[in-house]
Structures are given as structure tokens and as C-alpha cells.
């Protein structure tokens, strides 16, 4: 029995962590209300900030439950609003693998990508060249690990689309914009292309297209 009749997602379409959760919602056609966190709506933003002073989106409201952190939101959806696509595998060992890879994409692709993007928002004299250089190194190492990991796999864990792919899709979309995936990493480029072709992510990418001019380092003229 779902804990709440109505789901509200505080989010922005261009945000990578919000896209991660949007993929999960779209995979199972889960109905929800999109509470857009934009500069034109200070009331919605104030509501969000009052609930979650950490102010990192997305935030899910499910009845009286407030669920923060993209990974936990996807876990919550799987428990309380399951659909035909199981993003956390039923087998515990397979679930652990999916969770491990979700951590890989958040910590070693999304985080360095955000570091590079975020540096562009800083005033010139507050930039962090060393931190940005470390972020580029980490992305390169992560791409190369992923190339070997993907051998024989369609999706991050193998044949089934999972929470790890929800994390991977926006992480690799934007990471490739700030640190292009080299030509010799064909399996990683191919995986990114498969993610972009997945209808749930294609929809999220299309919904975010109008915001591309806002990408701090400048968005390339391609997906
Ligand atoms: N660990 C969080 C990270 C969320 C996060 O970093 N969200 C970004 C948008 S992609 C955000 O809210 N940034 C606003 C800010 O840094 O002020 C999660 O998984 O949900």
C-alpha cells in the first residue's frame, strides 16, 4: 500500500541528480507532480528550503514522508511504488552490485563532473585549479575502469537496466561535456550512447534541452 496517494518531486530538469530520479519515475510511468525549483518561483524554493535546509535537489514528498538523496528516492520508489521495471534487483547479491555501481557513478563520475562545472561559477580569484585538475584525473581513471568493467555488459550490471544506469546516464552525459571520453574508450562511448537512446533518459534530456545555455562551462552543440 503506497504511503501517500500523491508524489511531489522538488527538482530541476537540468540537474543531473534530478535526472537520475526522473529516469526511475519515467521507467515505471510513476505519476508525480513536478515542483520546479527555478529562480522564477521563490515560493516553491522557500517550501523546499524549509523542508530540506541542505537544499540539494531532488527531494521527494510522499504523503507525510520526506525522502532526500537520489539513491534513497529510487530505493523508496522501488519499495512503495513498484512498477514493471525493477531498478533494484530482487536477488540480494545482484542488488548489492547495482548499489555498488550506483556509488561508483555518484562518487567518481558525478562528483568530479560537478567539481569542474562548479568551478566555472566561482569568481576568477576563488577558482580551485588543483581541485579541478584532480577532478579531470579522477574522471579519466573512472572512464578507464568503466571500459574494462563494461566488457560483455549492456548495462552497468549486465543485461538488466538498474539504479546504477539511472546514476550513470546524467553523470556520463555531462562528464563527457567537460572531460570528453577518448576515442580509445569505445565501450564507454557506446554505453553513453545506449543510455541516451533509452526512452526514459531521452525524455529527461529533451525536457532539459531549453536549459542548455545555462551550462556554466558552455554546452557543446551535441548530446
Ligand atoms: N547526494 C545528493 C546530491 C544532490 C545534488 O548535488 N544536487 C545538486 C543538483 S544536481 C544541487 O542541488 N545543487 C544545488 C547547490 O549545490 O546549491 C543526491 O544524490 O541527491
Short mmCIF file of C-alpha atoms and ligand atoms in Angstrom, two decimals:
data_model
loop_
_atom_site.label_atom_id
_atom_site.label_comp_id
_atom_site.label_asym_id
_atom_site.label_seq_id
_atom_site.Cartn_x
_atom_site.Cartn_y
_atom_site.Cartn_z
CA UNK A 1 0.00 0.00 0.00
CA UNK A 2 1.64 3.28 -1.04
CA UNK A 3 2.36 5.57 1.93
CA UNK A 4 0.99 8.61 0.10
CA UNK A 5 -1.51 8.99 -2.70
CA UNK A 6 0.42 11.76 -4.38
CA UNK A 7 4.11 12.15 -5.08
CA UNK A 8 5.75 15.57 -5.31
CA UNK A 9 9.27 15.92 -6.67
CA UNK A 10 11.14 19.15 -5.98
CA UNK A 11 13.60 19.24 -8.83
CA UNK A 12 15.00 21.00 -11.88
CA UNK A 13 15.08 19.31 -15.30
CA UNK A 14 18.72 20.28 -16.00
CA UNK A 15 20.08 18.92 -12.70
CA UNK A 16 21.99 15.67 -13.02
CA UNK A 17 20.78 14.20 -9.71
CA UNK A 18 17.21 15.16 -10.56
CA UNK A 19 17.52 13.43 -13.93
CA UNK A 20 18.72 10.32 -12.12
CA UNK A 21 15.40 10.17 -10.26
CA UNK A 22 13.34 11.27 -13.27
CA UNK A 23 14.67 8.25 -15.17
CA UNK A 24 13.39 5.99 -12.38
CA UNK A 25 9.97 7.67 -12.42
CA UNK A 26 9.72 7.54 -16.23
CA UNK A 27 10.86 3.90 -16.39
CA UNK A 28 7.75 2.87 -14.48
CA UNK A 29 5.44 5.68 -15.65
CA UNK A 30 5.02 6.62 -11.99
CA UNK A 31 2.68 9.64 -11.68
CA UNK A 32 4.09 12.60 -9.77
CA UNK A 33 3.87 16.38 -9.58
CA UNK A 34 6.99 18.19 -10.78
CA UNK A 35 7.70 21.04 -8.34
CA UNK A 36 10.09 23.10 -10.44
CA UNK A 37 12.86 24.76 -8.43
CA UNK A 38 13.63 27.79 -10.53
CA UNK A 39 14.52 31.43 -9.97
CA UNK A 40 11.02 32.49 -11.06
CA UNK A 41 9.30 30.70 -8.21
CA UNK A 42 10.65 31.80 -4.82
CA UNK A 43 7.60 30.35 -3.05
CA UNK A 44 8.35 26.80 -4.19
CA UNK A 45 12.00 27.30 -3.36
CA UNK A 46 11.16 28.55 0.15
CA UNK A 47 8.95 25.50 0.69
CA UNK A 48 11.80 23.23 -0.42
CA UNK A 49 14.39 25.02 1.75
CA UNK A 50 12.13 24.85 4.79
CA UNK A 51 11.75 21.09 4.40
CA UNK A 52 15.38 20.40 3.48
CA UNK A 53 17.78 23.12 4.65
CA UNK A 54 20.68 21.29 2.99
CA UNK A 55 19.00 22.48 -0.23
CA UNK A 56 20.25 19.75 -2.52
CA UNK A 57 17.73 18.54 -5.04
CA UNK A 58 15.90 16.31 -5.73
CA UNK A 59 13.55 15.92 -2.79
CA UNK A 60 10.55 13.60 -2.88
CA UNK A 61 7.43 14.12 -0.79
CA UNK A 62 5.30 11.02 -0.43
CA UNK A 63 2.38 11.77 1.86
CA UNK A 64 3.98 12.53 5.19
CA UNK A 65 7.33 11.08 4.17
CA UNK A 66 10.14 13.35 3.03
CA UNK A 67 12.73 11.47 1.08
CA UNK A 68 16.05 13.05 0.21
CA UNK A 69 19.10 11.77 -1.69
CA UNK A 70 18.60 10.48 -5.23
CA UNK A 71 19.68 6.91 -4.43
CA UNK A 72 17.33 6.67 -1.48
CA UNK A 73 14.47 8.17 -3.51
CA UNK A 74 14.91 5.42 -6.12
CA UNK A 75 15.03 2.79 -3.36
CA UNK A 76 11.87 4.33 -1.86
CA UNK A 77 10.07 4.21 -5.21
CA UNK A 78 11.01 0.55 -5.60
CA UNK A 79 9.59 -0.30 -2.17
CA UNK A 80 6.48 1.87 -2.10
CA UNK A 81 5.63 2.46 -5.77
CA UNK A 82 6.97 -0.57 -7.63
CA UNK A 83 6.41 -0.95 -11.34
CA UNK A 84 7.35 -3.44 -14.03
CA UNK A 85 10.97 -2.21 -14.20
CA UNK A 86 12.82 -3.30 -11.07
CA UNK A 87 15.70 -0.88 -10.62
CA UNK A 88 16.95 -2.67 -7.50
CA UNK A 89 17.32 -6.33 -8.48
CA UNK A 90 15.33 -8.83 -6.43
CA UNK A 91 18.36 -11.03 -5.80
CA UNK A 92 20.30 -9.54 -2.84
CA UNK A 93 23.73 -10.18 -4.36
CA UNK A 94 22.67 -8.56 -7.66
CA UNK A 95 21.15 -5.68 -5.68
CA UNK A 96 24.47 -5.15 -3.91
CA UNK A 97 26.28 -4.98 -7.26
CA UNK A 98 23.75 -2.39 -8.51
CA UNK A 99 24.19 -0.32 -5.34
CA UNK A 100 27.99 -0.52 -5.61
CA UNK A 101 27.89 0.75 -9.18
CA UNK A 102 25.42 3.49 -8.21
CA UNK A 103 28.07 4.64 -5.69
CA UNK A 104 30.74 4.43 -8.42
CA UNK A 105 28.84 6.77 -10.73
CA UNK A 106 27.88 9.24 -7.99
CA UNK A 107 31.26 9.39 -6.30
CA UNK A 108 33.69 9.05 -9.18
CA UNK A 109 31.84 10.46 -12.20
CA UNK A 110 29.10 12.81 -10.92
CA UNK A 111 31.24 14.36 -8.13
CA UNK A 112 34.28 15.27 -10.28
CA UNK A 113 31.97 16.45 -13.09
CA UNK A 114 30.19 18.76 -10.60
CA UNK A 115 33.57 19.99 -9.32
CA UNK A 116 34.63 21.05 -12.82
CA UNK A 117 31.24 22.63 -13.61
CA UNK A 118 31.02 24.35 -10.22
CA UNK A 119 34.42 25.95 -10.61
CA UNK A 120 33.06 27.96 -13.55
CA UNK A 121 30.54 29.57 -11.21
CA UNK A 122 33.25 30.93 -8.92
CA UNK A 123 34.79 34.37 -9.25
CA UNK A 124 38.16 34.21 -11.01
CA UNK A 125 40.14 34.74 -7.80
CA UNK A 126 38.29 31.96 -5.95
CA UNK A 127 38.85 29.20 -8.51
CA UNK A 128 40.49 25.94 -7.50
CA UNK A 129 42.82 24.80 -10.31
CA UNK A 130 44.32 21.97 -8.27
CA UNK A 131 40.89 20.61 -7.36
CA UNK A 132 39.78 20.85 -10.99
CA UNK A 133 42.92 19.08 -12.22
CA UNK A 134 42.31 16.30 -9.68
CA UNK A 135 38.70 16.05 -10.89
CA UNK A 136 39.88 15.61 -14.51
CA UNK A 137 42.31 12.88 -13.38
CA UNK A 138 39.56 11.11 -11.44
CA UNK A 139 37.20 11.21 -14.43
CA UNK A 140 39.86 9.75 -16.69
CA UNK A 141 40.58 6.96 -14.19
CA UNK A 142 36.86 6.29 -13.78
CA UNK A 143 36.33 6.10 -17.58
CA UNK A 144 39.20 3.61 -17.89
CA UNK A 145 37.92 1.43 -15.06
CA UNK A 146 34.46 1.54 -16.62
CA UNK A 147 35.80 0.49 -20.02
CA UNK A 148 37.12 -2.75 -18.51
CA UNK A 149 34.04 -3.22 -16.34
CA UNK A 150 31.63 -2.91 -19.27
CA UNK A 151 33.19 -5.84 -21.10
CA UNK A 152 30.29 -8.13 -22.06
CA UNK A 153 27.70 -5.91 -20.38
CA UNK A 154 24.88 -3.94 -21.99
CA UNK A 155 24.02 -2.03 -18.82
CA UNK A 156 26.14 -1.35 -15.74
CA UNK A 157 25.30 -4.63 -14.04
CA UNK A 158 24.82 -6.74 -17.15
CA UNK A 159 21.61 -7.32 -19.05
CA UNK A 160 19.13 -5.51 -16.79
CA UNK A 161 18.71 -1.76 -16.52
CA UNK A 162 19.13 -0.75 -12.85
CA UNK A 163 19.62 2.11 -10.40
CA UNK A 164 23.26 2.17 -11.48
CA UNK A 165 22.22 3.12 -15.02
CA UNK A 166 19.95 5.86 -13.62
CA UNK A 167 23.07 7.31 -11.96
CA UNK A 168 25.31 6.70 -14.97
CA UNK A 169 23.13 8.42 -17.56
CA UNK A 170 23.28 12.07 -16.41
CA UNK A 171 26.77 11.58 -14.94
CA UNK A 172 28.20 10.48 -18.30
CA UNK A 173 26.09 12.97 -20.28
CA UNK A 174 27.65 15.94 -18.51
CA UNK A 175 31.05 14.41 -17.70
CA UNK A 176 31.70 13.92 -21.42
CA UNK A 177 30.95 17.61 -21.97
CA UNK A 178 33.65 18.72 -19.51
CA UNK A 179 36.10 15.83 -19.98
CA UNK A 180 35.44 14.13 -23.33
CA UNK A 181 35.51 10.33 -23.35
CA UNK A 182 38.51 9.49 -25.54
CA UNK A 183 38.18 7.63 -28.85
CA UNK A 184 40.00 4.60 -27.45
CA UNK A 185 37.24 4.17 -24.85
CA UNK A 186 34.67 2.84 -27.34
CA UNK A 187 32.80 0.70 -24.76
CA UNK A 188 32.23 3.77 -22.56
CA UNK A 189 31.14 5.89 -25.53
CA UNK A 190 28.83 3.08 -26.63
CA UNK A 191 27.33 2.76 -23.14
CA UNK A 192 26.73 6.53 -23.02
CA UNK A 193 25.01 6.31 -26.41
CA UNK A 194 22.80 3.42 -25.20
CA UNK A 195 21.83 5.46 -22.15
CA UNK A 196 20.92 8.45 -24.35
CA UNK A 197 18.74 6.18 -26.50
CA UNK A 198 16.86 4.74 -23.51
CA UNK A 199 13.39 6.34 -23.70
CA UNK A 200 13.28 7.35 -20.02
CA UNK A 201 16.57 9.23 -20.29
CA UNK A 202 15.84 10.57 -23.78
CA UNK A 203 12.72 12.17 -22.30
CA UNK A 204 14.68 13.71 -19.40
CA UNK A 205 17.33 15.01 -21.82
CA UNK A 206 14.66 16.55 -24.08
CA UNK A 207 12.95 18.24 -21.14
CA UNK A 208 16.30 19.73 -20.10
CA UNK A 209 17.26 20.94 -23.59
CA UNK A 210 15.90 24.50 -23.14
CA UNK A 211 18.26 25.00 -20.19
CA UNK A 212 21.48 24.14 -22.04
CA UNK A 213 22.52 27.78 -22.41
CA UNK A 214 22.78 27.78 -18.59
CA UNK A 215 25.55 25.15 -18.53
CA UNK A 216 28.33 27.12 -16.80
CA UNK A 217 31.28 25.97 -18.96
CA UNK A 218 29.12 26.23 -22.12
CA UNK A 219 27.27 23.23 -23.56
CA UNK A 220 28.58 21.62 -26.75
CA UNK A 221 26.30 21.53 -29.79
CA UNK A 222 25.50 17.82 -29.32
CA UNK A 223 24.13 15.44 -26.71
N1 LIG B 1 23.79 13.45 -2.85
C1 LIG B 1 22.72 14.23 -3.43
C2 LIG B 1 23.34 15.26 -4.36
C3 LIG B 1 22.30 16.24 -4.88
C4 LIG B 1 22.93 17.43 -5.60
O1 LIG B 1 24.17 17.64 -5.58
N2 LIG B 1 22.07 18.20 -6.26
C5 LIG B 1 22.52 19.39 -6.92
C6 LIG B 1 21.89 19.49 -8.29
S1 LIG B 1 22.47 18.22 -9.40
C7 LIG B 1 22.07 20.60 -6.16
O2 LIG B 1 21.03 20.61 -5.55
N3 LIG B 1 22.86 21.67 -6.22
C8 LIG B 1 22.48 22.92 -5.63
C9 LIG B 1 23.59 23.54 -4.87
O3 LIG B 1 24.70 22.99 -4.88
O4 LIG B 1 23.35 24.57 -4.26
C10 LIG B 1 21.74 13.31 -4.14
O5 LIG B 1 22.13 12.21 -4.52
O6 LIG B 1 20.56 13.66 -4.28
#
